[in-house]
PDB file of C-alpha atoms in Angstrom:
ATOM      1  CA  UNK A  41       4.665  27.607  -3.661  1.00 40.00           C
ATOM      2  CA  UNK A  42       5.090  26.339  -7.156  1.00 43.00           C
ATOM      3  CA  UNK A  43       5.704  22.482  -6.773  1.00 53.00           C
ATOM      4  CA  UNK A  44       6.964  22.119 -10.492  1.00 85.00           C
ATOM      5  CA  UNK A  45      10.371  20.284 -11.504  1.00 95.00           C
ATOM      6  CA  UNK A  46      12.545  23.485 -12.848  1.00 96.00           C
ATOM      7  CA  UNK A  47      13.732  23.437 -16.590  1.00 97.00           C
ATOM      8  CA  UNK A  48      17.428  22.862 -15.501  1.00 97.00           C
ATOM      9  CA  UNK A  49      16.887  19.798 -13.587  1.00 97.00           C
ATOM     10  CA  UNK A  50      14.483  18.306 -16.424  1.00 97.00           C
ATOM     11  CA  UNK A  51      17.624  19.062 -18.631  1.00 97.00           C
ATOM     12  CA  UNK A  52      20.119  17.288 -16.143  1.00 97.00           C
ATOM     13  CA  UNK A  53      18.484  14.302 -14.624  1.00 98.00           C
ATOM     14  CA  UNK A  54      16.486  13.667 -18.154  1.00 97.00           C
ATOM     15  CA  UNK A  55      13.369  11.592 -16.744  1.00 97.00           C
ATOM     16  CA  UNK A  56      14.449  11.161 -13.407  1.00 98.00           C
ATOM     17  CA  UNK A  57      14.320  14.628 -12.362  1.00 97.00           C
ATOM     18  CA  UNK A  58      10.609  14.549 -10.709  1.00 96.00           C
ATOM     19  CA  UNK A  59      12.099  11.606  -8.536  1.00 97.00           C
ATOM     20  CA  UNK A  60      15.073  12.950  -7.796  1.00 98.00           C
ATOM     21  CA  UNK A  61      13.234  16.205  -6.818  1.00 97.00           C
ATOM     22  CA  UNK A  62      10.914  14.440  -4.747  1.00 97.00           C
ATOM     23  CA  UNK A  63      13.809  12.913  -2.961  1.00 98.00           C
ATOM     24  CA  UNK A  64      15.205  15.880  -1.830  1.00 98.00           C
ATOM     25  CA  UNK A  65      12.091  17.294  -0.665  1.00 97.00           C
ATOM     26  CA  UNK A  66      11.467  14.108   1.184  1.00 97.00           C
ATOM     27  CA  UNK A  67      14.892  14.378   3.143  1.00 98.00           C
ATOM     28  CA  UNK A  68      14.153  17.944   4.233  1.00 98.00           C
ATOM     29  CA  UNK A  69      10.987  16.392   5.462  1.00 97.00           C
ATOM     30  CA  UNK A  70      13.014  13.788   7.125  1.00 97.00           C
ATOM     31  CA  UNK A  71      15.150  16.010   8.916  1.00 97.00           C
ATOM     32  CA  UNK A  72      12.481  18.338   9.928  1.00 96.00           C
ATOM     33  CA  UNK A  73      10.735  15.538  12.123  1.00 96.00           C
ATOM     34  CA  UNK A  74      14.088  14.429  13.555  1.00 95.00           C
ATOM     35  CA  UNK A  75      14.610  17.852  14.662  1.00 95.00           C
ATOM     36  CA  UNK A  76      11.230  18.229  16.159  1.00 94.00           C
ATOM     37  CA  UNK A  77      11.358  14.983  17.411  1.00 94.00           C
ATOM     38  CA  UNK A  78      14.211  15.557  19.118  1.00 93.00           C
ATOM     39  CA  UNK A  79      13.001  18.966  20.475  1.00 90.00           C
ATOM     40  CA  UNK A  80       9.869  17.643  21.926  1.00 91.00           C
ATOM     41  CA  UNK A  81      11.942  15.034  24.099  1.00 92.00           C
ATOM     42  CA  UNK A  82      15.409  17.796  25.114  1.00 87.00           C
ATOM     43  CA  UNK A  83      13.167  19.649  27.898  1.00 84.00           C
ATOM     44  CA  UNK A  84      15.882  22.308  27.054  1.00 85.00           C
ATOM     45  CA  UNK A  85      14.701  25.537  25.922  1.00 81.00           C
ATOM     46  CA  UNK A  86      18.283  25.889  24.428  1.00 85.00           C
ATOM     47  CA  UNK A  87      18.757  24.371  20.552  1.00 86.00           C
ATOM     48  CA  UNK A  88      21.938  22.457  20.880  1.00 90.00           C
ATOM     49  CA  UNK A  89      20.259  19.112  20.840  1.00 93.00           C
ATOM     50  CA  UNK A  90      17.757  19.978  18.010  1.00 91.00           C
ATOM     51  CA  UNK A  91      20.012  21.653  15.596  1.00 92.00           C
ATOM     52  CA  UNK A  92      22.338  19.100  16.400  1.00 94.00           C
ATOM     53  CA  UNK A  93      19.993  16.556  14.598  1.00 95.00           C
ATOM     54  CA  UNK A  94      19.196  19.111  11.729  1.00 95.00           C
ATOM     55  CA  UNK A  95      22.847  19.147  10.939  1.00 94.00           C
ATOM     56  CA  UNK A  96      23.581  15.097  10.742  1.00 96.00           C
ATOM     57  CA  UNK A  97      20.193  14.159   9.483  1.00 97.00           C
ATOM     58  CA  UNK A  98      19.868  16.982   6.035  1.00 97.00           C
ATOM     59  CA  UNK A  99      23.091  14.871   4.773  1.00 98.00           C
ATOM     60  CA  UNK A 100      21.928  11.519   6.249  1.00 98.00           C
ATOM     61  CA  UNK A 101      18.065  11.385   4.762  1.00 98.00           C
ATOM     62  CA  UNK A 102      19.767  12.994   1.976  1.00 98.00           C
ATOM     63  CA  UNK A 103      21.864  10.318   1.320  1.00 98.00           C
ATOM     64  CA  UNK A 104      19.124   7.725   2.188  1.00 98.00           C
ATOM     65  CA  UNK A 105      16.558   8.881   0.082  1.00 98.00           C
ATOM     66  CA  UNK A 106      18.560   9.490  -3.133  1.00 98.00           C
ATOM     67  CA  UNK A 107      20.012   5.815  -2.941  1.00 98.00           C
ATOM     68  CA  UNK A 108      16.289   4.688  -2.638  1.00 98.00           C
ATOM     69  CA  UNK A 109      15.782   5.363  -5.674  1.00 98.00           C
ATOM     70  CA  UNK A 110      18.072   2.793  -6.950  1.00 98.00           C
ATOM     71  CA  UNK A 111      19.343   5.167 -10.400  1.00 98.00           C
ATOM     72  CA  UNK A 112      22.354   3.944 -11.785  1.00 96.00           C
ATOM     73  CA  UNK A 113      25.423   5.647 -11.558  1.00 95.00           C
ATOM     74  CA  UNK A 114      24.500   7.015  -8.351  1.00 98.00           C
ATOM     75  CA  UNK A 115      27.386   7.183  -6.107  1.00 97.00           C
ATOM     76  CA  UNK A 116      28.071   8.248  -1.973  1.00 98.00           C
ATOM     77  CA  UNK A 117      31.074  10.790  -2.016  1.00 97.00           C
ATOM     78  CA  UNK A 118      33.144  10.833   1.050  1.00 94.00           C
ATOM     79  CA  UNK A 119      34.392  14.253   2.152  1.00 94.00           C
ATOM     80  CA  UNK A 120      36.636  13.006   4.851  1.00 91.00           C
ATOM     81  CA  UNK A 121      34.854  14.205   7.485  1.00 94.00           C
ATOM     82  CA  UNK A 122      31.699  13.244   9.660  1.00 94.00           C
ATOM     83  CA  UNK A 123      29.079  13.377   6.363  1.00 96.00           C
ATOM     84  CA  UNK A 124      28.920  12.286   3.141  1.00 97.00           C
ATOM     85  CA  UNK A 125      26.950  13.301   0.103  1.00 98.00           C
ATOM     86  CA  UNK A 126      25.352  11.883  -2.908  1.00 98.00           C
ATOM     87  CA  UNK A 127      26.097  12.208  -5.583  1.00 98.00           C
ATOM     88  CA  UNK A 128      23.623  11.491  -9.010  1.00 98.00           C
ATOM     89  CA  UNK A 129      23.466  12.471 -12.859  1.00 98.00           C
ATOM     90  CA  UNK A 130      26.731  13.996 -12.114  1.00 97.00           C
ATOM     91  CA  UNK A 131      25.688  16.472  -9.797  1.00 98.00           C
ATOM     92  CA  UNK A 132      26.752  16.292  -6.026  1.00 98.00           C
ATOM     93  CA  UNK A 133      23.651  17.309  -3.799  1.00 98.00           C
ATOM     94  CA  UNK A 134      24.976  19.415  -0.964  1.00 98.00           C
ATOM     95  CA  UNK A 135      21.982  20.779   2.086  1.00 97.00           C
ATOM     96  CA  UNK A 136      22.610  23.664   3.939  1.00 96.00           C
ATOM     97  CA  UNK A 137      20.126  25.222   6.361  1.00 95.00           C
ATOM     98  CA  UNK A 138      20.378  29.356   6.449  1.00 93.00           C
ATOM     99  CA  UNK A 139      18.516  32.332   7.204  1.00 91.00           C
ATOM    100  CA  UNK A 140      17.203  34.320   4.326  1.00 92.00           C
ATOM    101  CA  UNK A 141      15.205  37.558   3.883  1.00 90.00           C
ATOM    102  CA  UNK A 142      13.638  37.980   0.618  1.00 90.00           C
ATOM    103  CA  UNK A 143      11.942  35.855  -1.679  1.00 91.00           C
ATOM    104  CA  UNK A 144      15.427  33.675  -2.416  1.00 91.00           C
ATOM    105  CA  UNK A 145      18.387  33.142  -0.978  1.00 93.00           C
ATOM    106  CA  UNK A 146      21.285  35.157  -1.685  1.00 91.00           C
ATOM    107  CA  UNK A 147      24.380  35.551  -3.956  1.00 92.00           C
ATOM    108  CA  UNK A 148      26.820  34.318  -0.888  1.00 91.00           C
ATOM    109  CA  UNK A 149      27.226  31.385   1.333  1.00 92.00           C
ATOM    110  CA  UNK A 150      24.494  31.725   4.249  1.00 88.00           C
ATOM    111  CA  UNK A 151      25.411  34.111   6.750  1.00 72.00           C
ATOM    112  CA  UNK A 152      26.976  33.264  10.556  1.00 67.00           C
ATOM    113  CA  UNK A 153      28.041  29.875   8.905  1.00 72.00           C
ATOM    114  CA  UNK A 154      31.780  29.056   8.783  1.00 76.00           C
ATOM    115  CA  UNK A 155      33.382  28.728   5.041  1.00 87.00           C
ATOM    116  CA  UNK A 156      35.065  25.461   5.847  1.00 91.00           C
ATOM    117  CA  UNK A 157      38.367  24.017   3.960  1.00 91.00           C
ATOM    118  CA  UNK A 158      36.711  21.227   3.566  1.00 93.00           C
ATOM    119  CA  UNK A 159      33.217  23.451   1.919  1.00 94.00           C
ATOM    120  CA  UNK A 160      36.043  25.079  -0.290  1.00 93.00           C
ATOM    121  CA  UNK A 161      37.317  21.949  -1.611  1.00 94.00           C
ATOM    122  CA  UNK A 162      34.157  20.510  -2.112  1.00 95.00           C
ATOM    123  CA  UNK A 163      33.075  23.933  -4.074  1.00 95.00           C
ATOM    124  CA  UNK A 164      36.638  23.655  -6.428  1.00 92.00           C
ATOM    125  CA  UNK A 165      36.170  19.653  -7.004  1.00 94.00           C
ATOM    126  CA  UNK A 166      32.626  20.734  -8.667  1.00 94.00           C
ATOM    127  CA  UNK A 167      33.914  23.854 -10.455  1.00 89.00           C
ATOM    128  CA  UNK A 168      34.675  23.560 -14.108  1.00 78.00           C
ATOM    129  CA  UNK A 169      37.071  26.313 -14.242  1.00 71.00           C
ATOM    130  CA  UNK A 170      38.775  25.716 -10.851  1.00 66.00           C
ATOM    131  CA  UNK A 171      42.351  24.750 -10.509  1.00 60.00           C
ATOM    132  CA  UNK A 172      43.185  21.564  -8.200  1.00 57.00           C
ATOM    133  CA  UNK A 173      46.143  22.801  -6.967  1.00 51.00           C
ATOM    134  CA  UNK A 174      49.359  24.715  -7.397  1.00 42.00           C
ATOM    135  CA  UNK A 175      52.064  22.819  -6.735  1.00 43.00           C
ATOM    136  CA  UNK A 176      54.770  24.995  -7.410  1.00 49.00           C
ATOM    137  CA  UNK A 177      53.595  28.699  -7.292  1.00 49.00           C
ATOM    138  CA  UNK A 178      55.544  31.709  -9.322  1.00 49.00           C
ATOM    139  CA  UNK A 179      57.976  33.714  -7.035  1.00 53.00           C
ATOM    140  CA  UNK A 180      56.335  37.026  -6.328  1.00 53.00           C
ATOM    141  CA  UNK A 181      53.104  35.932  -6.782  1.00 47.00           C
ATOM    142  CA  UNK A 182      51.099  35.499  -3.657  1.00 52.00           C
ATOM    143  CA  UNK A 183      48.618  32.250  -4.544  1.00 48.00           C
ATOM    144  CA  UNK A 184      47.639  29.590  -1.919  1.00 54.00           C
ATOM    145  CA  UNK A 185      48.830  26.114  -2.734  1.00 56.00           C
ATOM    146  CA  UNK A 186      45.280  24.054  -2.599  1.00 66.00           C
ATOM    147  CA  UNK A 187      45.645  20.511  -2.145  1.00 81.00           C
ATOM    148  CA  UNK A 188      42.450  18.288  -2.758  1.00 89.00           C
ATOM    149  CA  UNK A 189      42.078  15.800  -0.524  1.00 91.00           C
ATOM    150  CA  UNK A 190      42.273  11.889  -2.380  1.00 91.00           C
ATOM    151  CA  UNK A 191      38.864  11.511  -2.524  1.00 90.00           C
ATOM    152  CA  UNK A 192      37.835  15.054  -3.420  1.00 94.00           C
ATOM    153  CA  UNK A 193      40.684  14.983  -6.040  1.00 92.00           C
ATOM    154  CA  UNK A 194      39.308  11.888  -7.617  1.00 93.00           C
ATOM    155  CA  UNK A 195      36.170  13.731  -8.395  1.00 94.00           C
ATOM    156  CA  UNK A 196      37.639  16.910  -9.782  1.00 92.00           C
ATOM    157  CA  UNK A 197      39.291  14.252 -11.899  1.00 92.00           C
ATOM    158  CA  UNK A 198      36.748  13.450 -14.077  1.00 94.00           C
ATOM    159  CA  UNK A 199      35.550  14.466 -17.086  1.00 92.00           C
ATOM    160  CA  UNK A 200      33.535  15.830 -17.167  1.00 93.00           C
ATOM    161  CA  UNK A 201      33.799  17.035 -14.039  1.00 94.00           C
ATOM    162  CA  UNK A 202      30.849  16.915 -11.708  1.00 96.00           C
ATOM    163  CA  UNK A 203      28.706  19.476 -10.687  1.00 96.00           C
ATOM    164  CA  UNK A 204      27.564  21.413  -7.297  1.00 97.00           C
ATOM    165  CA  UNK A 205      23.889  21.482  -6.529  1.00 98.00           C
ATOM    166  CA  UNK A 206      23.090  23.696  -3.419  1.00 98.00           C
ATOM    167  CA  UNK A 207      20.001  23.007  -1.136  1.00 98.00           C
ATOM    168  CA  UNK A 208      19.074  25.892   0.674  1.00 97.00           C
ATOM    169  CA  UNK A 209      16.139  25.404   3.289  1.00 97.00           C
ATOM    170  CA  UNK A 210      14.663  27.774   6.059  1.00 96.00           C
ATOM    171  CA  UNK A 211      14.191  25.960   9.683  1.00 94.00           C
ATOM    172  CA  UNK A 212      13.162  27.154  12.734  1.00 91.00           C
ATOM    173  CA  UNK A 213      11.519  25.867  15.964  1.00 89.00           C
ATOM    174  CA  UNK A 214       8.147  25.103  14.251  1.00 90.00           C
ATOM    175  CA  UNK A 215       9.708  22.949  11.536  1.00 94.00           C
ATOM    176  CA  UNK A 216      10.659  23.743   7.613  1.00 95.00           C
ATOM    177  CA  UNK A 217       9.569  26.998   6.362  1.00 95.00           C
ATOM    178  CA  UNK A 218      11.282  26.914   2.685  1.00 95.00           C
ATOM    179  CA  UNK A 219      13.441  25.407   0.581  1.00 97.00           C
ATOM    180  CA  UNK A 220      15.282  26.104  -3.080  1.00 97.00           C
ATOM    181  CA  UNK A 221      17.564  24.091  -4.918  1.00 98.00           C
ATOM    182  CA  UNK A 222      20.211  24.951  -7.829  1.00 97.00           C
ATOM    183  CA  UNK A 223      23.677  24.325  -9.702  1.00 97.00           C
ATOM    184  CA  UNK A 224      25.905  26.964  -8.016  1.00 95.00           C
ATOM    185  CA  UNK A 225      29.567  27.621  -8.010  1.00 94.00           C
ATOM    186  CA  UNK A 226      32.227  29.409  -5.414  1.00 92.00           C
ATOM    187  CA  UNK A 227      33.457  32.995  -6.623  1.00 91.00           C
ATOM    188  CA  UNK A 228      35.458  34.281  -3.378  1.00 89.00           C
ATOM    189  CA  UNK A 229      36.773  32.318  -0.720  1.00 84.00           C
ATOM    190  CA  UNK A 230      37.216  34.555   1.855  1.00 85.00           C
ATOM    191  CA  UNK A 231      34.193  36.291   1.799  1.00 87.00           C
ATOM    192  CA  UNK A 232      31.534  33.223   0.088  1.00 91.00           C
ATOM    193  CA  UNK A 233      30.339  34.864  -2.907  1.00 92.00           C
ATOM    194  CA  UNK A 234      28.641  32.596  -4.661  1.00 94.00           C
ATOM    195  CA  UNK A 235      27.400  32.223  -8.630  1.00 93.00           C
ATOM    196  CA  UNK A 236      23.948  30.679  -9.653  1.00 95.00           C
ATOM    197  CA  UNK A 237      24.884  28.624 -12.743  1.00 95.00           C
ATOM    198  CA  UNK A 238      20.723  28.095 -12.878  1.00 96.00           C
ATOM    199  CA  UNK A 239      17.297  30.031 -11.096  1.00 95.00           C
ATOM    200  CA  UNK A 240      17.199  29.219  -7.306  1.00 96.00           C
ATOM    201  CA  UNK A 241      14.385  27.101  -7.899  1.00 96.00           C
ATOM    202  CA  UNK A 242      11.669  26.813  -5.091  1.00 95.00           C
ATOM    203  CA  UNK A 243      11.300  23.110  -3.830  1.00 95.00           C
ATOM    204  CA  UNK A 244       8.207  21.760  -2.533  1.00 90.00           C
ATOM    205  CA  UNK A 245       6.338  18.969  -1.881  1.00 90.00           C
ATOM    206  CA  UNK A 246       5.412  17.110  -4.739  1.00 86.00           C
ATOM    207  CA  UNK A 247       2.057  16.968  -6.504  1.00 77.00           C
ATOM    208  CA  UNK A 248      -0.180  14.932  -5.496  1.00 62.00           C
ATOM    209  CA  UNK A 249       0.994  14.614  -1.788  1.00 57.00           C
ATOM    210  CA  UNK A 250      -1.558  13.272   0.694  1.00 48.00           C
ATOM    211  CA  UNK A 251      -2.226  16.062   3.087  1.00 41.00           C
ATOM    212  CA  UNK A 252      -3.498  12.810   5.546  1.00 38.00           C
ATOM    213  CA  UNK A 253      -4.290   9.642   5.569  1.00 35.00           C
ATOM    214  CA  UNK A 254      -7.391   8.305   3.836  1.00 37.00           C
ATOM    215  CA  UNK A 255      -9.090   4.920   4.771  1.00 38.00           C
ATOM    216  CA  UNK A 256      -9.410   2.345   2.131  1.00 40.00           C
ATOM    217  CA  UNK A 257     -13.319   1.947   1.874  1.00 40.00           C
ATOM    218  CA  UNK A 258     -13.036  -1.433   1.008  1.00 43.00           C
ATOM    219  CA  UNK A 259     -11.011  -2.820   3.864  1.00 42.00           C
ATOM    220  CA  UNK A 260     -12.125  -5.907   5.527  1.00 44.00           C
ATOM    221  CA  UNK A 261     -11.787  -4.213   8.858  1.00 44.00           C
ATOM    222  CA  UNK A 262     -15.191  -3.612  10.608  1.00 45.00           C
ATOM    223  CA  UNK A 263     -16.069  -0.297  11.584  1.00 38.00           C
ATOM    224  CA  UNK A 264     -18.164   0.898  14.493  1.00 36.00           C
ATOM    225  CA  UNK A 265     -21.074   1.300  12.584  1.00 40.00           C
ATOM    226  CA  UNK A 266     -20.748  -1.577  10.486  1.00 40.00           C
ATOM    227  CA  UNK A 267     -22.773  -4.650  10.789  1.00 46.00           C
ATOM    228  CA  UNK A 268     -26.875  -5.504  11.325  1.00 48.00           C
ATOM    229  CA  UNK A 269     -28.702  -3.464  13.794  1.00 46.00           C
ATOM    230  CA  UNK A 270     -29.637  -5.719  16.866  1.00 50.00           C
ATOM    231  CA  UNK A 271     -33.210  -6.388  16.867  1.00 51.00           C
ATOM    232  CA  UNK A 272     -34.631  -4.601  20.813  1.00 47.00           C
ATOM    233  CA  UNK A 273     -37.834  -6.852  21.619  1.00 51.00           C
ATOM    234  CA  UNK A 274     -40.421  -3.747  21.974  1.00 51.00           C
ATOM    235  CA  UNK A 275     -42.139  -4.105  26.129  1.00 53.00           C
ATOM    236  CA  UNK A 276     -46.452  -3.364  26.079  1.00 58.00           C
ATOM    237  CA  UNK A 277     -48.514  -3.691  28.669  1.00 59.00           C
ATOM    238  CA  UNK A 278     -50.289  -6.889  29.873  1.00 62.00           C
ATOM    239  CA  UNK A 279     -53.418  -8.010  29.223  1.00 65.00           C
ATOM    240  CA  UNK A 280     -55.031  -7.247  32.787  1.00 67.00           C
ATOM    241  CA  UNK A 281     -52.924  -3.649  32.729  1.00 63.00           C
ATOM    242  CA  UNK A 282     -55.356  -3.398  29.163  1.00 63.00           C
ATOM    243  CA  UNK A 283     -58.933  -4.784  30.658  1.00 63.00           C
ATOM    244  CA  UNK A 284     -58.336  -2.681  33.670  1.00 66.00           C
ATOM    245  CA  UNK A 285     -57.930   0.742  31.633  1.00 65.00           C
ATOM    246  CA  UNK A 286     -54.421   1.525  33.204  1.00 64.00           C
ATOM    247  CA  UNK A 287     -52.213   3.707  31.010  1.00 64.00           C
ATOM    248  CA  UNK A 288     -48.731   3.105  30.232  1.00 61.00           C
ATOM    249  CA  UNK A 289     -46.311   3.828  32.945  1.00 59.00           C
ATOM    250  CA  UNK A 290     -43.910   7.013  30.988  1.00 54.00           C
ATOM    251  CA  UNK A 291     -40.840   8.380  32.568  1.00 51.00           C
ATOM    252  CA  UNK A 292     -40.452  12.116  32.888  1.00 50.00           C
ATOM    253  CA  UNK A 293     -36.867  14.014  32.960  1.00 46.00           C
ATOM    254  CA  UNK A 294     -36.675  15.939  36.416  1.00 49.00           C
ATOM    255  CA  UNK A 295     -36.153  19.753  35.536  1.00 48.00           C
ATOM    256  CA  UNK A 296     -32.743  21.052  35.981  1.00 41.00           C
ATOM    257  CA  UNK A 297     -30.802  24.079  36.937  1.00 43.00           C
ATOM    258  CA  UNK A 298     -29.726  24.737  33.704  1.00 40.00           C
ATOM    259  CA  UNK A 299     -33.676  23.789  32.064  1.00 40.00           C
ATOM    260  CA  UNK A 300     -35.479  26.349  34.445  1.00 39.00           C
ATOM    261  CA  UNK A 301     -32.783  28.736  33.591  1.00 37.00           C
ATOM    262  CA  UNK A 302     -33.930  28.667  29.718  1.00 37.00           C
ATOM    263  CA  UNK A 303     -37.580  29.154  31.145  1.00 35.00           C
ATOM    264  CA  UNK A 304     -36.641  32.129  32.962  1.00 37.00           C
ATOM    265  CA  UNK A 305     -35.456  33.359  29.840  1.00 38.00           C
ATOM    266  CA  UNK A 306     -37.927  32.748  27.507  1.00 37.00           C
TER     267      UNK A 306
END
């Protein structure tokens, strides 16, 4: 997979985007070992326990690792629920684990997952074009009052109004299979049609990435081999074993099963 930093992220985090990008890869990482971690120790062949993990720890390490980074004006939004997300360069960063055939995901919210109110809300507080609320509808007119929760509403609020940035990552039992990432928007509610503002970038790990651990050759630690050879005093035979003509004593190997089986071969 192509570990590159897409052209729209280089045009909305500026020189932080190969960072920022690597700290979203690194949370997926983060939540794939919790999950397996947490797998390996359920003795449960069911997955309510590991996917239990997945679910808090993509927003969690999320969270963590963006905040690691220590860019200013990055902010923690709090939906009002369990999770929060983070929110940087204007965009909030939201992870969602799904099940997709083809070579992206597609043009709706992932299938046999619930289109929350709270999911909606965070969708219109990150929409340009969407309306906050209607507080006083027209008569014969059948629209939905929407009410923003206060801290949702505070983000719609500004201008300019931040932006949506999806995460959208494959896991199954053997870990994280892949991953895109891009600026998306909500275009029906009820059935989670979604628009791509940008490409549904692939996300990978970054370049350069250690595929294990390699020793520093100048540690001071010794190694097995390191050091002097010892020095083995070399045994002869004696001076009366040499005036008497005796030859050295030799030791032979007795013959094995497996050693007269290779005879019988030969």
């Amino acid at each position: 997979m192509n570990s590159s930093t897409p052209q729209w992220a280089r045009e909305q985090y500026g020189d932080d985007a190969d960072s920022i990008r690597a700290a979203v890869w690194w949370a997926l990482e983060d939540t794939q070992e919790a999950t397996l971690d947490v797998r390996a120790s359920a003795r449960s062949k069911y997955g309510f326990a590991p996917g239990g993990a997945r679910m808090t720890n993509q927003f969690e390490r999320l969270v963590e690792r963006i905040l690691d980074l220590g860019l200013e004006g990055t902010e923690v939004v709090k939906t009002g629920a369990w999770y929060k997300l983070p929110l940087v360069h204007n965009t909030v960063l939201f992870p969602v684990c799904a099940d997709v055939e083809g070579p992206e995901p597609p043009n709706h919210w992932p299938r046999n997952k619930r289109l929350s109110g709270l999911v909606k809300e965070i969708f219109v507080a990150t929409s340009p074009s969407a309306k906050l609320w209607v507080a006083e509808p027209l008569p014969d007119l059948d629209v939905q009052e929407l009410i923003l929760r206060p801290s949702l509403e505070e983000l719609a609020e500004r201008d300019p109004r931040p932006q949506l940035v999806l995460v959208v990552y494959e896991m199954d039992s053997s870990g994280l299979k892949r991953a895109w990432w891009g600026k998306a928007a909500l275009l029906d509610e009820e059935t989670g049609s979604l628009e791509w503002i940008t490409e549904r970038s692939v996300l990978s790990a970054p370049k350069g990435t250690p595929l294990f651990a390699v020793p520093d050759a100048g540690a001071d630690d010794d190694r097995f081999d390191s050091g002097d050879l010892p020095e083995v005093p070399m045994s002869g035979r004696s001076e009366e074993e040499r005036k008497l003509e005796i030859p050295p004593t030799t030791e032979v190997a007795e013959e094995t099963e497996d050693d007269s089986a290779e005879s019988d071969e030969d």
